Amino acid sequence: MRRTGTIFNVQRFCTHDGPGIRTTVFFKGCPLRCKWCSNPESQKMAPQLMVRPSKCTGCGACAAACPEGAVVLLPNRPAQTRWEDCTHCFSCVDACLYGAREAAGREASVDELMEEILADRVFYENSGGGVTLSGGEPLLQPQFAAELLARCKEESLHTALETCGHAPREAAVQLARSLDLVLFDVKQLNPLKHRKYTGMDNNRILRNLEFFSQNTETWLRIPLVAEVNDSEDHMDALANLAIRLGVQKISLLPYHEGGASKADQIGLEYPIPGACKPPDNHIKRLTRIASDLGIEVTVGH
Ligand code: SF4
Ligand code: SF4
């Protein structure tokens, strides 16, 4: 069977999504709505219009092509999109000759992805790298992800999954068979705060973390947002959880503002405009809390 899925990017030569040089496949669709999301174009499953006003010349071709009248032209300004009228038909993407409009997300088959992945085999072999599935959330497309991972294992490639963990257990079991490494995002241990900042509580996530840590090498990834999840008590609890689960590595990922401009490009209001990265000296203190317990800690992508 020729399996297809929805992705929004394939990035070659990645060095921060697992060991060595890797190809990272970004799946589209995510069950969480983290307020600090750095890839808001990954959240919806369906492909969607993305607009880059800095490339717009105001030529008006998009407005002429739009069947919904969703593009508004104003003198000396980039073309405006009335997002509430946009049906994501992508007629304006084809019409724009300046690359100011694009589709975020596309259907891809396992075969075509394998062709792209295998083109860099020599780099994986020389660096101890491989392939990482990221997103969005790969566990939302379990058959597609499982087939892609199984094909990678047939080619003896190292495989990793970056996950938020919010998925049915069956999906986790299905993927675990073909995984060498899981990079598991833990955003907040308090279930009420987790729901407040991501839209979901964390019960299922923590159960899946337990499952993966028992079955596959697992590292934790913690997006660090000031005042949201950067207290020393929270770090202490995370480090102790890591020790209990046998997790030997934690990556701290301080907040960055990349998500805000992307949200604007897809017509979304960014949910926490005042979000910020914790101060460097505070990040050092958090790092020490975990490293003093014998855990390897890295900071940043
Ligand atoms: S077609 Fe492209 S360059 Fe022309 S107005 Fe539309 S977005 Fe701007
Ligand atoms: S994607 Fe939206 S703005 Fe572009 S042509 Fe279709 S309806 Fe109009």
CSV table of C-alpha atoms and ligand atoms in Angstrom, one decimal:
chain,number,residue,atom,x,y,z
A,1,MET,CA,0.0,0.0,0.0
A,2,ARG,CA,1.3,3.5,-0.9
A,3,ARG,CA,0.9,5.4,2.4
A,4,THR,CA,0.7,9.2,2.4
A,5,GLY,CA,0.6,11.8,5.2
A,6,THR,CA,0.6,15.5,5.7
A,7,ILE,CA,3.9,17.2,6.4
A,8,PHE,CA,5.0,20.9,6.4
A,9,ASN,CA,8.7,20.6,6.0
A,10,VAL,CA,11.6,18.3,5.4
A,11,GLN,CA,14.8,19.8,6.8
A,12,ARG,CA,18.2,18.3,5.8
A,13,PHE,CA,21.5,18.6,7.8
A,14,CYS,CA,19.8,19.1,11.2
A,15,THR,CA,22.2,18.8,14.2
A,16,HIS,CA,19.8,19.4,17.1
A,17,ASP,CA,17.1,16.7,16.7
A,18,GLY,CA,19.2,13.7,17.9
A,19,PRO,CA,22.8,12.5,17.4
A,20,GLY,CA,24.8,13.4,14.3
A,21,ILE,CA,23.6,14.9,11.1
A,22,ARG,CA,19.9,14.2,10.5
A,23,THR,CA,17.0,14.7,8.2
A,24,THR,CA,14.0,15.9,10.1
A,25,VAL,CA,10.5,15.4,8.8
A,26,PHE,CA,8.0,17.8,10.3
A,27,PHE,CA,4.5,16.4,10.5
A,28,LYS,CA,1.4,18.6,10.3
A,29,GLY,CA,-1.2,18.6,13.0
A,30,CYS,CA,-0.8,18.8,16.8
A,31,PRO,CA,-3.3,18.1,19.6
A,32,LEU,CA,-1.8,20.8,21.8
A,33,ARG,CA,-2.0,24.6,21.5
A,34,CYS,CA,1.0,25.8,23.4
A,35,LYS,CA,0.8,29.5,23.8
A,36,TRP,CA,4.5,29.9,23.0
A,37,CYS,CA,4.4,27.6,20.0
A,38,SER,CA,7.4,28.3,17.6
A,39,ASN,CA,5.7,26.5,14.7
A,40,PRO,CA,2.0,27.6,14.8
A,41,GLU,CA,1.7,26.6,11.1
A,42,SER,CA,2.1,23.0,12.3
A,43,GLN,CA,-1.0,23.0,14.5
A,44,LYS,CA,-3.8,22.4,12.0
A,45,MET,CA,-3.7,19.1,10.2
A,46,ALA,CA,-4.9,20.6,6.8
A,47,PRO,CA,-2.5,22.6,4.6
A,48,GLN,CA,-3.1,26.3,5.0
A,49,LEU,CA,-2.2,29.7,3.4
A,50,MET,CA,0.9,31.5,4.7
A,51,VAL,CA,1.6,35.1,3.6
A,52,ARG,CA,4.9,36.9,3.7
A,53,PRO,CA,4.1,40.6,3.4
A,54,SER,CA,7.8,41.6,3.1
A,55,LYS,CA,7.9,39.9,-0.3
A,56,CYS,CA,4.7,41.5,-1.6
A,57,THR,CA,5.0,44.1,-4.4
A,58,GLY,CA,1.3,45.0,-4.4
A,59,CYS,CA,0.9,43.8,-8.0
A,60,GLY,CA,-2.6,42.6,-7.3
A,61,ALA,CA,-2.4,39.2,-9.1
A,62,CYS,CA,-3.6,37.4,-5.9
A,63,ALA,CA,-6.7,39.6,-5.6
A,64,ALA,CA,-7.6,38.9,-9.2
A,65,ALA,CA,-7.2,35.1,-8.7
A,66,CYS,CA,-9.0,34.8,-5.4
A,67,PRO,CA,-12.5,33.4,-5.9
A,68,GLU,CA,-13.7,34.5,-2.5
A,69,GLY,CA,-12.7,38.2,-2.7
A,70,ALA,CA,-10.5,37.5,0.4
A,71,VAL,CA,-7.6,39.7,-0.8
A,72,VAL,CA,-7.8,43.4,-0.2
A,73,LEU,CA,-5.5,45.9,-2.0
A,74,LEU,CA,-4.6,49.2,-0.4
A,75,PRO,CA,-2.3,51.9,-1.9
A,76,ASN,CA,1.4,51.4,-1.0
A,77,ARG,CA,0.8,48.5,1.3
A,78,PRO,CA,1.2,44.7,1.0
A,79,ALA,CA,-1.9,42.9,-0.1
A,80,GLN,CA,-4.1,42.2,2.9
A,81,THR,CA,-5.9,38.8,3.5
A,82,ARG,CA,-9.4,38.7,5.1
A,83,TRP,CA,-8.7,35.4,6.9
A,84,GLU,CA,-12.3,34.8,7.8
A,85,ASP,CA,-13.2,34.6,4.1
A,86,CYS,CA,-10.2,32.5,3.0
A,87,THR,CA,-11.0,28.9,2.1
A,88,HIS,CA,-7.3,27.9,1.6
A,89,CYS,CA,-7.8,27.1,-2.1
A,90,PHE,CA,-4.3,28.3,-2.9
A,91,SER,CA,-5.3,30.0,-6.2
A,92,CYS,CA,-3.4,33.1,-4.9
A,93,VAL,CA,-0.3,31.0,-4.3
A,94,ASP,CA,-0.1,30.0,-7.9
A,95,ALA,CA,-0.9,33.6,-9.0
A,96,CYS,CA,1.8,35.3,-6.9
A,97,LEU,CA,5.1,35.5,-8.8
A,98,TYR,CA,7.0,36.9,-5.9
A,99,GLY,CA,6.8,34.1,-3.4
A,100,ALA,CA,4.7,36.2,-1.0
A,101,ARG,CA,2.0,33.5,-0.7
A,102,GLU,CA,2.7,29.8,0.0
A,103,ALA,CA,0.9,26.7,1.2
A,104,ALA,CA,2.1,25.6,4.6
A,105,GLY,CA,1.7,21.8,4.5
A,106,ARG,CA,1.5,19.2,1.7
A,107,GLU,CA,0.7,15.6,1.2
A,108,ALA,CA,3.8,13.4,0.9
A,109,SER,CA,4.2,9.7,0.3
A,110,VAL,CA,6.5,7.4,2.2
A,111,ASP,CA,8.3,6.6,-1.1
A,112,GLU,CA,9.1,10.2,-1.9
A,113,LEU,CA,10.3,10.9,1.6
A,114,MET,CA,12.5,7.9,1.6
A,115,GLU,CA,14.1,9.1,-1.7
A,116,GLU,CA,14.8,12.5,0.0
A,117,ILE,CA,16.1,10.8,3.2
A,118,LEU,CA,18.4,8.3,1.4
A,119,ALA,CA,20.1,11.1,-0.6
A,120,ASP,CA,22.0,12.0,2.6
A,121,ARG,CA,22.9,8.5,3.8
A,122,VAL,CA,26.6,9.2,3.6
A,123,PHE,CA,26.2,12.1,6.1
A,124,TYR,CA,24.3,9.9,8.5
A,125,GLU,CA,26.9,7.2,8.3
A,126,ASN,CA,29.9,9.6,8.8
A,127,SER,CA,28.3,11.4,11.7
A,128,GLY,CA,26.3,8.8,13.5
A,129,GLY,CA,23.1,10.6,12.5
A,130,GLY,CA,19.8,9.5,10.9
A,131,VAL,CA,16.2,10.5,10.7
A,132,THR,CA,13.9,12.4,13.1
A,133,LEU,CA,10.1,12.7,12.9
A,134,SER,CA,9.0,15.9,14.4
A,135,GLY,CA,6.1,18.3,14.0
A,136,GLY,CA,3.4,19.1,14.8
A,137,GLU,CA,2.9,15.7,16.3
A,138,PRO,CA,3.9,12.5,14.4
A,139,LEU,CA,1.8,10.3,16.7
A,140,LEU,CA,-1.4,11.9,15.2
A,141,GLN,CA,-0.6,10.1,11.9
A,142,PRO,CA,0.5,6.8,13.3
A,143,GLN,CA,0.2,4.5,10.3
A,144,PHE,CA,2.1,6.9,8.1
A,145,ALA,CA,4.8,7.6,10.7
A,146,ALA,CA,5.1,3.8,11.5
A,147,GLU,CA,5.6,2.9,7.9
A,148,LEU,CA,8.2,5.7,7.4
A,149,LEU,CA,10.1,4.6,10.4
A,150,ALA,CA,9.9,0.9,9.4
A,151,ARG,CA,11.3,1.8,6.0
A,152,CYS,CA,14.2,3.7,7.7
A,153,LYS,CA,15.0,0.7,9.8
A,154,GLU,CA,15.0,-1.5,6.7
A,155,GLU,CA,17.7,0.8,5.5
A,156,SER,CA,19.5,0.5,8.8
A,157,LEU,CA,19.1,4.2,9.6
A,158,HIS,CA,19.1,5.6,13.2
A,159,THR,CA,15.5,6.8,14.0
A,160,ALA,CA,14.2,9.3,16.4
A,161,LEU,CA,10.8,10.7,17.3
A,162,GLU,CA,10.2,14.2,18.8
A,163,THR,CA,6.8,14.1,20.5
A,164,CYS,CA,4.5,16.0,22.8
A,165,GLY,CA,3.2,12.6,23.9
A,166,HIS,CA,-0.5,13.5,23.7
A,167,ALA,CA,-1.7,10.5,21.7
A,168,PRO,CA,-3.4,7.1,22.2
A,169,ARG,CA,-1.2,4.4,23.7
A,170,GLU,CA,-1.6,2.2,20.6
A,171,ALA,CA,0.1,4.9,18.5
A,172,ALA,CA,3.0,5.0,20.8
A,173,VAL,CA,3.3,1.2,20.8
A,174,GLN,CA,3.1,1.2,17.0
A,175,LEU,CA,6.0,3.6,16.6
A,176,ALA,CA,8.2,2.3,19.4
A,177,ARG,CA,8.9,-0.8,17.4
A,178,SER,CA,11.0,1.1,14.9
A,179,LEU,CA,12.5,3.8,17.2
A,180,ASP,CA,16.1,4.2,18.5
A,181,LEU,CA,15.5,7.4,20.4
A,182,VAL,CA,12.5,9.5,21.7
A,183,LEU,CA,12.9,13.2,22.4
A,184,PHE,CA,9.9,13.8,24.7
A,185,ASP,CA,8.7,17.3,25.3
A,186,VAL,CA,7.5,18.0,28.9
A,187,LYS,CA,6.1,21.4,29.2
A,188,GLN,CA,4.6,21.5,32.7
A,189,LEU,CA,4.1,18.9,35.4
A,190,ASN,CA,1.2,20.6,37.1
A,191,PRO,CA,-2.0,19.4,35.2
A,192,LEU,CA,-3.9,22.6,35.7
A,193,LYS,CA,-1.1,24.8,34.5
A,194,HIS,CA,-0.5,22.4,31.6
A,195,ARG,CA,-4.1,22.8,30.6
A,196,LYS,CA,-3.9,26.6,31.0
A,197,TYR,CA,-0.9,26.9,28.7
A,198,THR,CA,-1.4,24.1,26.2
A,199,GLY,CA,-5.2,23.5,26.1
A,200,MET,CA,-4.9,19.9,27.5
A,201,ASP,CA,-4.0,18.3,30.8
A,202,ASN,CA,-0.9,16.1,31.0
A,203,ASN,CA,-2.2,12.7,32.3
A,204,ARG,CA,-2.0,10.9,29.0
A,205,ILE,CA,1.4,12.6,28.2
A,206,LEU,CA,3.0,11.5,31.5
A,207,ARG,CA,1.7,7.9,31.0
A,208,ASN,CA,3.2,7.9,27.5
A,209,LEU,CA,6.5,9.3,28.8
A,210,GLU,CA,6.6,6.3,31.2
A,211,PHE,CA,5.9,3.9,28.4
A,212,PHE,CA,8.6,5.3,26.0
A,213,SER,CA,11.2,5.5,28.8
A,214,GLN,CA,10.6,1.8,29.6
A,215,ASN,CA,10.9,0.8,25.9
A,216,THR,CA,13.3,3.2,24.1
A,217,GLU,CA,16.1,5.5,25.0
A,218,THR,CA,14.4,8.7,25.9
A,219,TRP,CA,15.6,12.3,26.4
A,220,LEU,CA,13.5,15.1,27.8
A,221,ARG,CA,13.1,18.4,26.1
A,222,ILE,CA,11.8,21.3,28.1
A,223,PRO,CA,10.7,24.6,26.4
A,224,LEU,CA,11.5,27.2,29.0
A,225,VAL,CA,9.2,30.2,29.2
A,226,ALA,CA,9.7,32.8,32.0
A,227,GLU,CA,6.9,32.7,34.6
A,228,VAL,CA,5.3,29.7,32.9
A,229,ASN,CA,7.5,26.7,33.8
A,230,ASP,CA,10.9,28.1,34.8
A,231,SER,CA,10.7,27.8,38.6
A,232,GLU,CA,13.5,26.0,40.5
A,233,ASP,CA,10.9,23.7,42.1
A,234,HIS,CA,9.6,22.7,38.8
A,235,MET,CA,13.1,22.0,37.5
A,236,ASP,CA,13.8,19.9,40.6
A,237,ALA,CA,10.6,17.9,40.0
A,238,LEU,CA,11.5,17.4,36.4
A,239,ALA,CA,15.0,16.2,37.2
A,240,ASN,CA,13.7,13.8,39.8
A,241,LEU,CA,11.2,12.5,37.3
A,242,ALA,CA,14.0,11.9,34.8
A,243,ILE,CA,16.0,10.0,37.4
A,244,ARG,CA,13.0,7.8,38.3
A,245,LEU,CA,12.4,7.0,34.6
A,246,GLY,CA,16.1,6.4,33.9
A,247,VAL,CA,16.3,9.4,31.5
A,248,GLN,CA,19.9,10.5,31.2
A,249,LYS,CA,19.6,13.7,29.2
A,250,ILE,CA,17.5,16.9,29.4
A,251,SER,CA,17.5,19.7,26.8
A,252,LEU,CA,16.4,23.1,27.9
A,253,LEU,CA,15.0,25.1,25.1
A,254,PRO,CA,14.6,28.8,26.1
A,255,TYR,CA,11.7,30.6,24.5
A,256,HIS,CA,12.3,32.5,21.3
A,257,GLU,CA,10.0,34.8,19.4
A,258,GLY,CA,10.0,33.0,16.0
A,259,GLY,CA,6.4,31.9,16.5
A,260,ALA,CA,4.9,35.4,16.8
A,261,SER,CA,5.7,36.4,13.2
A,262,LYS,CA,4.7,33.0,11.8
A,263,ALA,CA,1.3,33.3,13.6
A,264,ASP,CA,0.8,36.7,11.9
A,265,GLN,CA,1.6,35.0,8.5
A,266,ILE,CA,-1.2,32.5,9.0
A,267,GLY,CA,-3.7,35.0,10.4
A,268,LEU,CA,-3.5,33.9,14.0
A,269,GLU,CA,-3.4,36.1,17.0
A,270,TYR,CA,-0.3,35.1,19.0
A,271,PRO,CA,-1.6,34.0,22.4
A,272,ILE,CA,1.1,35.4,24.7
A,273,PRO,CA,2.6,38.5,23.1
A,274,GLY,CA,4.6,39.3,26.3
A,275,ALA,CA,6.3,35.8,26.6
A,276,CYS,CA,10.0,35.9,27.2
A,277,LYS,CA,13.0,33.8,27.7
A,278,PRO,CA,14.2,33.3,31.3
A,279,PRO,CA,17.4,35.4,32.1
A,280,ASP,CA,20.7,33.6,31.4
A,281,ASN,CA,21.8,33.4,35.0
A,282,HIS,CA,18.5,31.8,35.9
A,283,ILE,CA,18.9,29.2,33.1
A,284,LYS,CA,22.4,28.4,34.6
A,285,ARG,CA,20.8,27.8,38.0
A,286,LEU,CA,18.2,25.5,36.4
A,287,THR,CA,20.9,23.6,34.5
A,288,ARG,CA,22.8,23.1,37.8
A,289,ILE,CA,19.8,21.6,39.5
A,290,ALA,CA,19.6,18.8,37.0
A,291,SER,CA,23.4,18.3,36.4
A,292,ASP,CA,24.0,18.1,40.2
A,293,LEU,CA,21.8,15.0,40.1
A,294,GLY,CA,24.0,13.4,37.4
A,295,ILE,CA,21.8,14.3,34.4
A,296,GLU,CA,23.4,15.6,31.2
A,297,VAL,CA,21.9,19.0,30.4
A,298,THR,CA,22.1,21.0,27.2
A,299,VAL,CA,20.7,24.4,26.6
A,300,GLY,CA,19.3,25.7,23.3
A,301,HIS,CA,18.6,24.1,19.9
B,1,SF4,S1,0.4,38.5,-6.1
B,1,SF4,FE1,2.0,38.4,-4.5
B,1,SF4,S2,3.2,40.3,-4.8
B,1,SF4,FE2,1.3,40.6,-6.0
B,1,SF4,S3,-0.1,41.7,-4.5
B,1,SF4,FE3,-0.5,39.5,-4.2
B,1,SF4,S4,0.9,38.8,-2.5
B,1,SF4,FE4,1.6,40.8,-3.3
B,2,SF4,S1,-6.1,30.8,-0.5
B,2,SF4,FE1,-7.5,32.2,0.5
B,2,SF4,S2,-6.8,34.3,-0.1
B,2,SF4,FE2,-5.8,32.8,-1.5
B,2,SF4,S3,-7.1,32.6,-3.3
B,2,SF4,FE3,-7.8,31.0,-1.9
B,2,SF4,S4,-9.4,31.9,-0.7
B,2,SF4,FE4,-8.3,33.6,-1.7
